[in-house]
Short mmCIF file of C-alpha atoms in Angstrom, two decimals:
data_model
loop_
_atom_site.label_atom_id
_atom_site.label_comp_id
_atom_site.label_asym_id
_atom_site.label_seq_id
_atom_site.Cartn_x
_atom_site.Cartn_y
_atom_site.Cartn_z
CA UNK A 7 -79.78 -46.35 -28.11
CA UNK A 8 -77.84 -45.38 -25.00
CA UNK A 9 -74.92 -47.51 -26.23
CA UNK A 10 -74.11 -45.02 -28.99
CA UNK A 11 -73.84 -42.23 -26.40
CA UNK A 12 -71.60 -44.51 -24.31
CA UNK A 13 -69.37 -45.13 -27.35
CA UNK A 14 -68.79 -41.41 -27.78
CA UNK A 15 -68.22 -40.77 -24.08
CA UNK A 16 -65.98 -43.79 -23.40
CA UNK A 17 -63.63 -43.06 -26.30
CA UNK A 18 -63.34 -39.42 -25.26
CA UNK A 19 -62.76 -40.29 -21.59
CA UNK A 20 -60.17 -42.94 -22.46
CA UNK A 21 -58.31 -40.51 -24.69
CA UNK A 22 -58.30 -37.67 -22.17
CA UNK A 23 -56.95 -39.91 -19.41
CA UNK A 24 -53.95 -40.86 -21.55
CA UNK A 25 -53.02 -37.42 -22.89
CA UNK A 26 -49.76 -37.21 -20.85
CA UNK A 27 -48.60 -40.61 -22.17
CA UNK A 28 -49.56 -39.83 -25.76
CA UNK A 29 -47.81 -36.45 -25.54
CA UNK A 30 -44.65 -38.25 -24.45
CA UNK A 31 -45.02 -40.77 -27.29
CA UNK A 32 -45.13 -37.97 -29.82
CA UNK A 33 -42.29 -36.12 -28.08
CA UNK A 34 -43.69 -32.60 -27.78
CA UNK A 35 -43.80 -30.18 -24.86
CA UNK A 36 -46.96 -28.86 -23.24
CA UNK A 37 -47.03 -25.61 -25.24
CA UNK A 38 -46.70 -27.37 -28.60
CA UNK A 39 -49.22 -29.99 -27.52
CA UNK A 40 -51.78 -27.27 -26.89
CA UNK A 41 -51.28 -25.97 -30.42
CA UNK A 42 -51.44 -29.41 -32.02
CA UNK A 43 -54.55 -30.44 -30.09
CA UNK A 44 -56.49 -27.60 -31.72
CA UNK A 45 -56.28 -29.49 -35.02
CA UNK A 46 -59.44 -31.37 -33.99
CA UNK A 47 -61.33 -28.11 -34.61
CA UNK A 48 -60.69 -28.51 -38.35
CA UNK A 49 -62.38 -31.89 -38.19
CA UNK A 50 -65.27 -30.38 -36.24
CA UNK A 51 -65.83 -27.81 -38.98
CA UNK A 52 -65.72 -30.44 -41.73
CA UNK A 53 -68.22 -32.57 -39.81
CA UNK A 54 -70.63 -29.66 -39.29
CA UNK A 55 -70.63 -28.89 -43.02
CA UNK A 56 -71.14 -32.55 -43.95
CA UNK A 57 -73.86 -33.25 -41.42
CA UNK A 58 -75.71 -30.05 -42.36
CA UNK A 59 -75.81 -31.26 -45.96
CA UNK A 60 -76.63 -34.92 -45.23
CA UNK A 61 -79.00 -34.83 -42.27
CA UNK A 62 -82.60 -35.20 -43.38
CA UNK A 63 -81.41 -36.65 -46.69
CA UNK A 64 -79.68 -39.77 -45.41
CA UNK A 65 -81.01 -42.10 -42.71
CA UNK A 66 -80.04 -40.89 -39.22
CA UNK A 67 -79.55 -44.51 -38.18
CA UNK A 68 -77.06 -45.04 -41.01
CA UNK A 69 -75.24 -41.78 -40.24
CA UNK A 70 -75.00 -42.70 -36.54
CA UNK A 71 -73.56 -46.14 -37.25
CA UNK A 72 -71.08 -44.79 -39.81
CA UNK A 73 -69.87 -42.04 -37.46
CA UNK A 74 -69.64 -44.43 -34.48
CA UNK A 75 -67.55 -46.82 -36.60
CA UNK A 76 -65.21 -43.98 -37.55
CA UNK A 77 -64.81 -42.97 -33.90
CA UNK A 78 -64.05 -46.53 -32.80
CA UNK A 79 -61.63 -47.26 -35.66
CA UNK A 80 -59.78 -43.97 -35.26
CA UNK A 81 -59.41 -44.13 -31.45
CA UNK A 82 -56.62 -46.76 -31.26
CA UNK A 83 -54.81 -45.25 -34.24
CA UNK A 84 -54.86 -41.83 -32.61
CA UNK A 85 -53.80 -43.21 -29.23
CA UNK A 86 -50.85 -45.04 -30.84
CA UNK A 87 -49.55 -41.92 -32.64
CA UNK A 88 -45.80 -41.51 -32.25
CA UNK A 89 -45.19 -38.61 -34.64
CA UNK A 90 -46.72 -35.18 -35.17
CA UNK A 91 -48.29 -35.90 -38.60
CA UNK A 92 -50.03 -39.02 -37.29
CA UNK A 93 -51.30 -37.08 -34.26
CA UNK A 94 -52.69 -34.26 -36.40
CA UNK A 95 -54.45 -36.65 -38.78
CA UNK A 96 -55.86 -38.66 -35.86
CA UNK A 97 -57.13 -35.56 -34.05
CA UNK A 98 -58.71 -34.24 -37.23
CA UNK A 99 -60.48 -37.54 -37.83
CA UNK A 100 -61.59 -37.57 -34.19
CA UNK A 101 -63.16 -34.15 -34.69
CA UNK A 102 -64.93 -35.38 -37.84
CA UNK A 103 -66.27 -38.56 -36.24
CA UNK A 104 -67.32 -37.21 -32.85
CA UNK A 105 -68.98 -34.05 -34.15
CA UNK A 106 -70.60 -35.91 -37.05
CA UNK A 107 -72.06 -38.46 -34.62
CA UNK A 108 -73.60 -35.89 -32.27
CA UNK A 109 -76.39 -34.72 -34.61
CA UNK A 110 -77.89 -38.01 -35.88
CA UNK A 111 -77.68 -39.77 -32.51
CA UNK A 112 -79.53 -36.88 -30.86
CA UNK A 113 -82.10 -36.99 -33.66
CA UNK A 114 -82.65 -40.68 -32.91
CA UNK A 115 -82.98 -39.82 -29.21
CA UNK A 116 -85.77 -37.38 -30.11
CA UNK A 117 -87.48 -40.19 -32.06
CA UNK A 118 -87.31 -42.44 -28.98
CA UNK A 119 -88.76 -39.65 -26.82
CA UNK A 120 -91.66 -39.23 -29.20
CA UNK A 121 -92.31 -42.96 -29.26
CA UNK A 122 -92.18 -43.26 -25.46
CA UNK A 123 -94.16 -40.08 -24.87
CA UNK A 124 -91.97 -38.83 -22.02
CA UNK A 125 -88.70 -36.88 -21.50
CA UNK A 126 -85.61 -39.06 -22.00
CA UNK A 127 -82.95 -36.77 -23.44
CA UNK A 128 -81.14 -36.01 -20.18
CA UNK A 129 -80.88 -39.73 -19.50
CA UNK A 130 -79.25 -40.33 -22.88
CA UNK A 131 -76.72 -37.62 -22.15
CA UNK A 132 -76.13 -39.22 -18.75
CA UNK A 133 -75.04 -42.30 -20.71
CA UNK A 134 -72.47 -40.14 -22.46
CA UNK A 135 -71.25 -38.71 -19.13
CA UNK A 136 -71.08 -42.19 -17.64
CA UNK A 137 -69.07 -43.30 -20.66
CA UNK A 138 -66.60 -40.45 -20.13
CA UNK A 139 -66.09 -41.46 -16.49
CA UNK A 140 -65.77 -45.17 -17.38
CA UNK A 141 -63.31 -44.41 -20.18
CA UNK A 142 -61.28 -42.22 -17.84
CA UNK A 143 -61.24 -44.93 -15.17
CA UNK A 144 -60.10 -47.52 -17.72
CA UNK A 145 -57.36 -45.16 -18.89
CA UNK A 146 -56.20 -44.63 -15.32
CA UNK A 147 -56.08 -48.40 -14.75
CA UNK A 148 -54.21 -48.95 -18.02
CA UNK A 149 -51.66 -46.28 -17.12
CA UNK A 150 -51.13 -47.79 -13.66
CA UNK A 151 -50.54 -51.27 -15.11
CA UNK A 152 -48.28 -50.17 -17.94
CA UNK A 153 -50.69 -50.80 -20.82
CA UNK A 154 -49.95 -48.50 -23.77
CA UNK A 155 -52.63 -46.03 -24.91
CA UNK A 156 -52.92 -47.73 -28.31
CA UNK A 157 -53.57 -51.16 -26.80
CA UNK A 158 -56.02 -49.71 -24.27
CA UNK A 159 -58.07 -47.96 -26.94
CA UNK A 160 -57.94 -51.00 -29.24
CA UNK A 161 -59.43 -53.17 -26.48
CA UNK A 162 -62.17 -50.68 -25.62
CA UNK A 163 -62.98 -50.09 -29.31
CA UNK A 164 -63.17 -53.84 -29.90
CA UNK A 165 -65.57 -54.38 -27.00
CA UNK A 166 -67.76 -51.38 -27.82
CA UNK A 167 -67.74 -52.19 -31.54
CA UNK A 168 -68.88 -55.76 -30.88
CA UNK A 169 -71.72 -54.53 -28.67
CA UNK A 170 -72.72 -51.94 -31.26
CA UNK A 171 -72.86 -54.57 -34.02
CA UNK A 172 -75.01 -56.78 -31.82
CA UNK A 173 -77.46 -53.97 -31.03
CA UNK A 174 -77.40 -52.05 -34.35
CA UNK A 175 -80.69 -53.56 -35.46
CA UNK A 176 -82.42 -52.12 -32.39
CA UNK A 177 -81.59 -48.52 -33.24
CA UNK A 178 -84.73 -46.52 -34.09
CA UNK A 179 -85.17 -44.38 -37.18
CA UNK A 180 -86.03 -40.71 -37.33
CA UNK A 181 -89.56 -39.88 -38.39
CA UNK A 182 -89.70 -37.44 -41.31
CA UNK A 183 -92.75 -35.11 -41.52
CA UNK A 184 -95.05 -35.90 -44.46
CA UNK A 185 -94.30 -32.52 -46.06
CA UNK A 186 -90.61 -33.49 -46.30
CA UNK A 187 -90.94 -36.97 -47.72
CA UNK A 188 -91.13 -35.86 -51.32
CA UNK A 189 -89.38 -32.48 -51.35
CA UNK A 190 -86.47 -31.06 -49.37
CA UNK A 191 -86.34 -27.40 -48.46
CA UNK A 192 -83.29 -25.24 -49.20
CA UNK A 193 -80.82 -25.19 -46.31
CA UNK A 194 -81.50 -21.52 -45.55
CA UNK A 195 -85.12 -22.33 -44.72
CA UNK A 196 -83.94 -24.61 -41.93
CA UNK A 197 -82.88 -21.59 -39.85
CA UNK A 198 -86.30 -20.62 -38.50
CA UNK A 199 -86.51 -17.87 -35.83
CA UNK A 200 -87.11 -20.45 -33.08
CA UNK A 201 -84.18 -22.62 -34.13
CA UNK A 202 -81.89 -19.60 -34.35
CA UNK A 203 -83.02 -18.63 -30.84
CA UNK A 204 -82.30 -22.15 -29.54
CA UNK A 205 -78.90 -22.12 -31.28
CA UNK A 206 -78.07 -18.78 -29.62
CA UNK A 207 -78.94 -20.13 -26.18
CA UNK A 208 -76.90 -23.26 -26.98
CA UNK A 209 -73.89 -21.08 -27.82
CA UNK A 210 -74.04 -19.32 -24.45
CA UNK A 211 -74.73 -22.54 -22.51
CA UNK A 212 -71.83 -24.29 -24.26
CA UNK A 213 -69.56 -21.40 -23.37
CA UNK A 214 -70.49 -21.80 -19.70
CA UNK A 215 -70.08 -25.59 -19.69
CA UNK A 216 -66.85 -25.55 -21.71
CA UNK A 217 -65.22 -22.80 -19.67
CA UNK A 218 -66.18 -24.37 -16.33
CA UNK A 219 -64.83 -27.73 -17.49
CA UNK A 220 -61.50 -26.25 -18.55
CA UNK A 221 -60.96 -23.65 -15.84
CA UNK A 222 -62.57 -24.90 -12.61
CA UNK A 223 -59.49 -26.96 -11.71
CA UNK A 224 -57.16 -24.10 -12.66
CA UNK A 225 -59.11 -21.68 -10.47
CA UNK A 226 -58.61 -23.91 -7.40
CA UNK A 227 -55.08 -25.04 -8.19
CA UNK A 228 -53.55 -21.74 -9.32
CA UNK A 229 -55.75 -18.79 -8.37
CA UNK A 230 -56.51 -20.17 -4.90
CA UNK A 231 -53.07 -21.81 -4.72
CA UNK A 232 -54.51 -25.09 -3.40
CA UNK A 233 -52.45 -27.37 -5.64
CA UNK A 234 -53.15 -29.77 -8.50
CA UNK A 235 -54.83 -32.47 -6.40
CA UNK A 236 -57.54 -30.16 -5.04
CA UNK A 237 -57.86 -28.57 -8.47
CA UNK A 238 -58.62 -32.01 -9.89
CA UNK A 239 -61.09 -32.58 -7.05
CA UNK A 240 -62.96 -29.41 -8.02
CA UNK A 241 -63.26 -30.56 -11.62
CA UNK A 242 -64.32 -34.03 -10.47
CA UNK A 243 -67.11 -32.55 -8.33
CA UNK A 244 -68.26 -30.50 -11.34
CA UNK A 245 -68.25 -33.62 -13.57
CA UNK A 246 -70.05 -35.83 -11.04
CA UNK A 247 -72.67 -33.10 -10.56
CA UNK A 248 -73.30 -33.11 -14.31
CA UNK A 249 -73.79 -36.88 -14.31
CA UNK A 250 -76.15 -36.78 -11.30
CA UNK A 251 -78.18 -33.93 -12.80
CA UNK A 252 -78.54 -35.77 -16.10
CA UNK A 253 -79.69 -38.92 -14.34
CA UNK A 254 -82.44 -36.93 -12.60
CA UNK A 255 -83.10 -34.25 -15.21
CA UNK A 256 -85.92 -35.95 -17.12
CA UNK A 257 -88.04 -36.10 -13.95
CA UNK A 258 -87.77 -32.34 -13.48
CA UNK A 259 -88.47 -31.71 -17.17
CA UNK A 260 -91.66 -33.76 -16.87
CA UNK A 261 -92.80 -31.66 -13.89
CA UNK A 262 -91.70 -28.19 -14.98
CA UNK A 263 -91.78 -28.30 -18.76
CA UNK A 264 -88.68 -27.73 -20.87
CA UNK A 265 -88.96 -23.94 -21.16
CA UNK A 266 -89.13 -23.33 -17.41
CA UNK A 267 -86.56 -26.03 -16.77
CA UNK A 268 -84.02 -24.43 -19.13
CA UNK A 269 -84.46 -21.02 -17.54
CA UNK A 270 -84.14 -22.30 -13.96
CA UNK A 271 -81.13 -24.41 -14.91
CA UNK A 272 -79.32 -21.42 -16.41
CA UNK A 273 -80.06 -19.32 -13.32
CA UNK A 274 -78.70 -22.14 -11.14
CA UNK A 275 -75.51 -22.24 -13.22
CA UNK A 276 -75.08 -18.48 -12.80
CA UNK A 277 -75.72 -18.75 -9.05
CA UNK A 278 -73.16 -21.56 -8.66
CA UNK A 279 -70.47 -19.66 -10.52
CA UNK A 280 -71.19 -16.53 -8.47
CA UNK A 281 -70.88 -18.61 -5.28
CA UNK A 282 -67.46 -19.89 -6.37
CA UNK A 283 -66.21 -16.38 -7.16
CA UNK A 284 -67.91 -14.31 -4.45
CA UNK A 285 -65.40 -14.95 -1.69
CA UNK A 286 -62.41 -16.95 -3.00
CA UNK A 287 -61.75 -20.04 -0.88
CA UNK A 288 -61.66 -23.79 -1.32
CA UNK A 289 -65.05 -24.72 0.24
CA UNK A 290 -66.95 -22.15 -1.81
CA UNK A 291 -65.03 -23.01 -4.99
CA UNK A 292 -65.93 -26.69 -4.75
CA UNK A 293 -69.52 -25.97 -3.70
CA UNK A 294 -69.95 -23.29 -6.35
CA UNK A 295 -68.70 -25.34 -9.29
CA UNK A 296 -70.75 -28.31 -8.07
CA UNK A 297 -73.90 -26.16 -8.15
CA UNK A 298 -72.87 -24.79 -11.55
CA UNK A 299 -72.54 -28.36 -12.82
CA UNK A 300 -75.99 -29.23 -11.54
CA UNK A 301 -77.38 -26.19 -13.33
CA UNK A 302 -75.69 -26.41 -16.71
CA UNK A 303 -75.84 -30.22 -17.09
CA UNK A 304 -79.23 -30.56 -18.76
CA UNK A 305 -79.50 -27.29 -20.66
CA UNK A 306 -78.07 -28.59 -23.94
CA UNK A 307 -80.07 -31.86 -23.81
CA UNK A 308 -83.25 -29.83 -23.28
CA UNK A 309 -82.40 -27.46 -26.15
CA UNK A 310 -81.66 -30.39 -28.44
CA UNK A 311 -84.99 -31.98 -27.55
CA UNK A 312 -86.81 -28.71 -28.27
CA UNK A 313 -85.00 -28.30 -31.59
CA UNK A 314 -85.88 -31.85 -32.58
CA UNK A 315 -89.59 -31.26 -31.96
CA UNK A 316 -90.09 -28.12 -34.06
CA UNK A 317 -93.33 -28.29 -36.07
CA UNK A 318 -92.79 -29.35 -39.68
CA UNK A 319 -89.02 -29.74 -39.29
CA UNK A 320 -87.33 -33.17 -39.27
CA UNK A 321 -85.62 -33.83 -35.94
CA UNK A 322 -82.18 -34.13 -37.53
CA UNK A 323 -82.46 -30.77 -39.26
CA UNK A 324 -83.53 -29.05 -36.05
CA UNK A 325 -80.75 -30.68 -34.03
CA UNK A 326 -78.17 -29.69 -36.69
CA UNK A 327 -78.97 -25.99 -36.16
CA UNK A 328 -78.38 -26.28 -32.40
CA UNK A 329 -75.12 -28.13 -33.13
CA UNK A 330 -73.99 -25.22 -35.29
CA UNK A 331 -74.69 -22.91 -32.34
CA UNK A 332 -73.09 -24.94 -29.58
CA UNK A 333 -69.84 -25.84 -31.39
CA UNK A 334 -68.29 -22.33 -31.37
CA UNK A 335 -69.37 -21.91 -27.75
CA UNK A 336 -67.26 -24.87 -26.65
CA UNK A 337 -64.44 -23.87 -29.00
CA UNK A 338 -64.23 -20.26 -27.79
CA UNK A 339 -64.68 -20.92 -24.07
CA UNK A 340 -61.10 -21.84 -23.19
CA UNK A 341 -59.27 -19.20 -25.24
CA UNK A 342 -61.73 -16.42 -24.28
CA UNK A 343 -61.29 -17.01 -20.56
CA UNK A 344 -57.53 -17.26 -21.08
CA UNK A 345 -57.42 -13.88 -22.84
CA UNK A 346 -59.53 -12.25 -20.16
CA UNK A 347 -57.29 -13.77 -17.49
CA UNK A 348 -54.25 -12.22 -19.15
CA UNK A 349 -55.96 -8.84 -19.24
CA UNK A 350 -57.26 -8.94 -15.64
CA UNK A 351 -57.37 -12.10 -13.51
CA UNK A 352 -58.96 -15.55 -13.66
CA UNK A 353 -61.55 -14.54 -11.09
CA UNK A 354 -62.62 -11.58 -13.22
CA UNK A 355 -62.51 -13.68 -16.39
CA UNK A 356 -64.88 -16.28 -14.92
CA UNK A 357 -67.49 -13.56 -14.39
CA UNK A 358 -68.10 -14.02 -18.13
CA UNK A 359 -69.73 -17.36 -17.28
CA UNK A 360 -72.26 -15.60 -15.08
CA UNK A 361 -72.99 -13.08 -17.83
CA UNK A 362 -73.40 -15.85 -20.43
CA UNK A 363 -75.74 -17.89 -18.22
CA UNK A 364 -77.89 -14.86 -17.37
CA UNK A 365 -77.99 -13.79 -21.01
CA UNK A 366 -79.15 -17.26 -22.04
CA UNK A 367 -81.78 -17.22 -19.29
CA UNK A 368 -83.15 -13.94 -20.65
CA UNK A 369 -83.29 -15.35 -24.19
CA UNK A 370 -85.11 -18.44 -22.91
CA UNK A 371 -88.13 -16.24 -22.13
CA UNK A 372 -89.01 -16.45 -25.83
CA UNK A 373 -88.59 -20.18 -26.23
CA UNK A 374 -91.77 -21.76 -27.57
CA UNK A 375 -92.72 -25.14 -26.15
CA UNK A 376 -95.35 -26.74 -28.35
CA UNK A 377 -97.52 -23.87 -29.46
CA UNK A 378 -97.27 -21.80 -26.29
CA UNK A 379 -94.54 -19.21 -25.68
CA UNK A 380 -92.82 -19.48 -22.32
CA UNK A 381 -92.46 -16.13 -20.55
CA UNK A 382 -90.90 -15.26 -17.25
CA UNK A 383 -93.20 -15.55 -14.31
CA UNK A 384 -95.49 -18.04 -15.97
#
């Protein structure tokens, strides 16, 4: 099960590590690259529409395997792109495959949790984070030894694809409630008040995570004028904090319950960001974004798990609603902070992360865990 999360993370990490080389292959400058890279959003949108229609109607195991195959087959083709049309097509297909995979694989993770009877979702997402770091390390090694991005991704796709084929039979299947086995509800009935609430929190949490990922290094490198190396170090601390938190998150969920855990995590993310911005300086920036990473790391996994356990709703359908909420949060995070930076400053713009985290924490007061509402102070 964890292997599918590793597949998604490793291909993304390998790709991100080779962006400078692929940009040079295609022959575009940084400004044009930024515009072209947004083409993956079109694939994201297509995937969300498709998965919303198919999830709950087609086996989640089958959907996961099909999407993972698309990701693995597309990765070397995308990495080998040498012209703009090939890059755009590859990025679009990446968006389709990666976003399409996210919903069914999380639905299967919910099924495993139910079978095991204990929290596991953060651990699965730690597999994804570990895959990102491993893919990035492989990309760095390939770049240092002169291996082209296309060859690098072909090798990693071949290895991961072989492992996936060997373990495909061990993937679980989503359990469908008895009321859904004979008749499917209209799509509009999927958006229950609780799922809409969880999707709203997911939007705000994704905004925080996406903006911190994209702007933490820029804050240190440019706003604090500490240079690119220390900017990268800030982002690395944020990323490692996310991995560590996800490795430990399930233990805290088991002790606190998911409702309380989500609220405390969001407050920690707000506190970390405030620490980084309170008195601009390198030590506080690194410490603050590290704390923010620890806080935000397990919010989305917890929301996904809650969405997948809604009474009378198949796990895949519940997860798909949260996916619809989180996608625009990630998509808007970078541009929104950029616009606010242009209007004021990056330090002021990053205050929006604190506001988003606090807003999500307030909304989490009405999250229902099981049959009991979770309120502040309880």
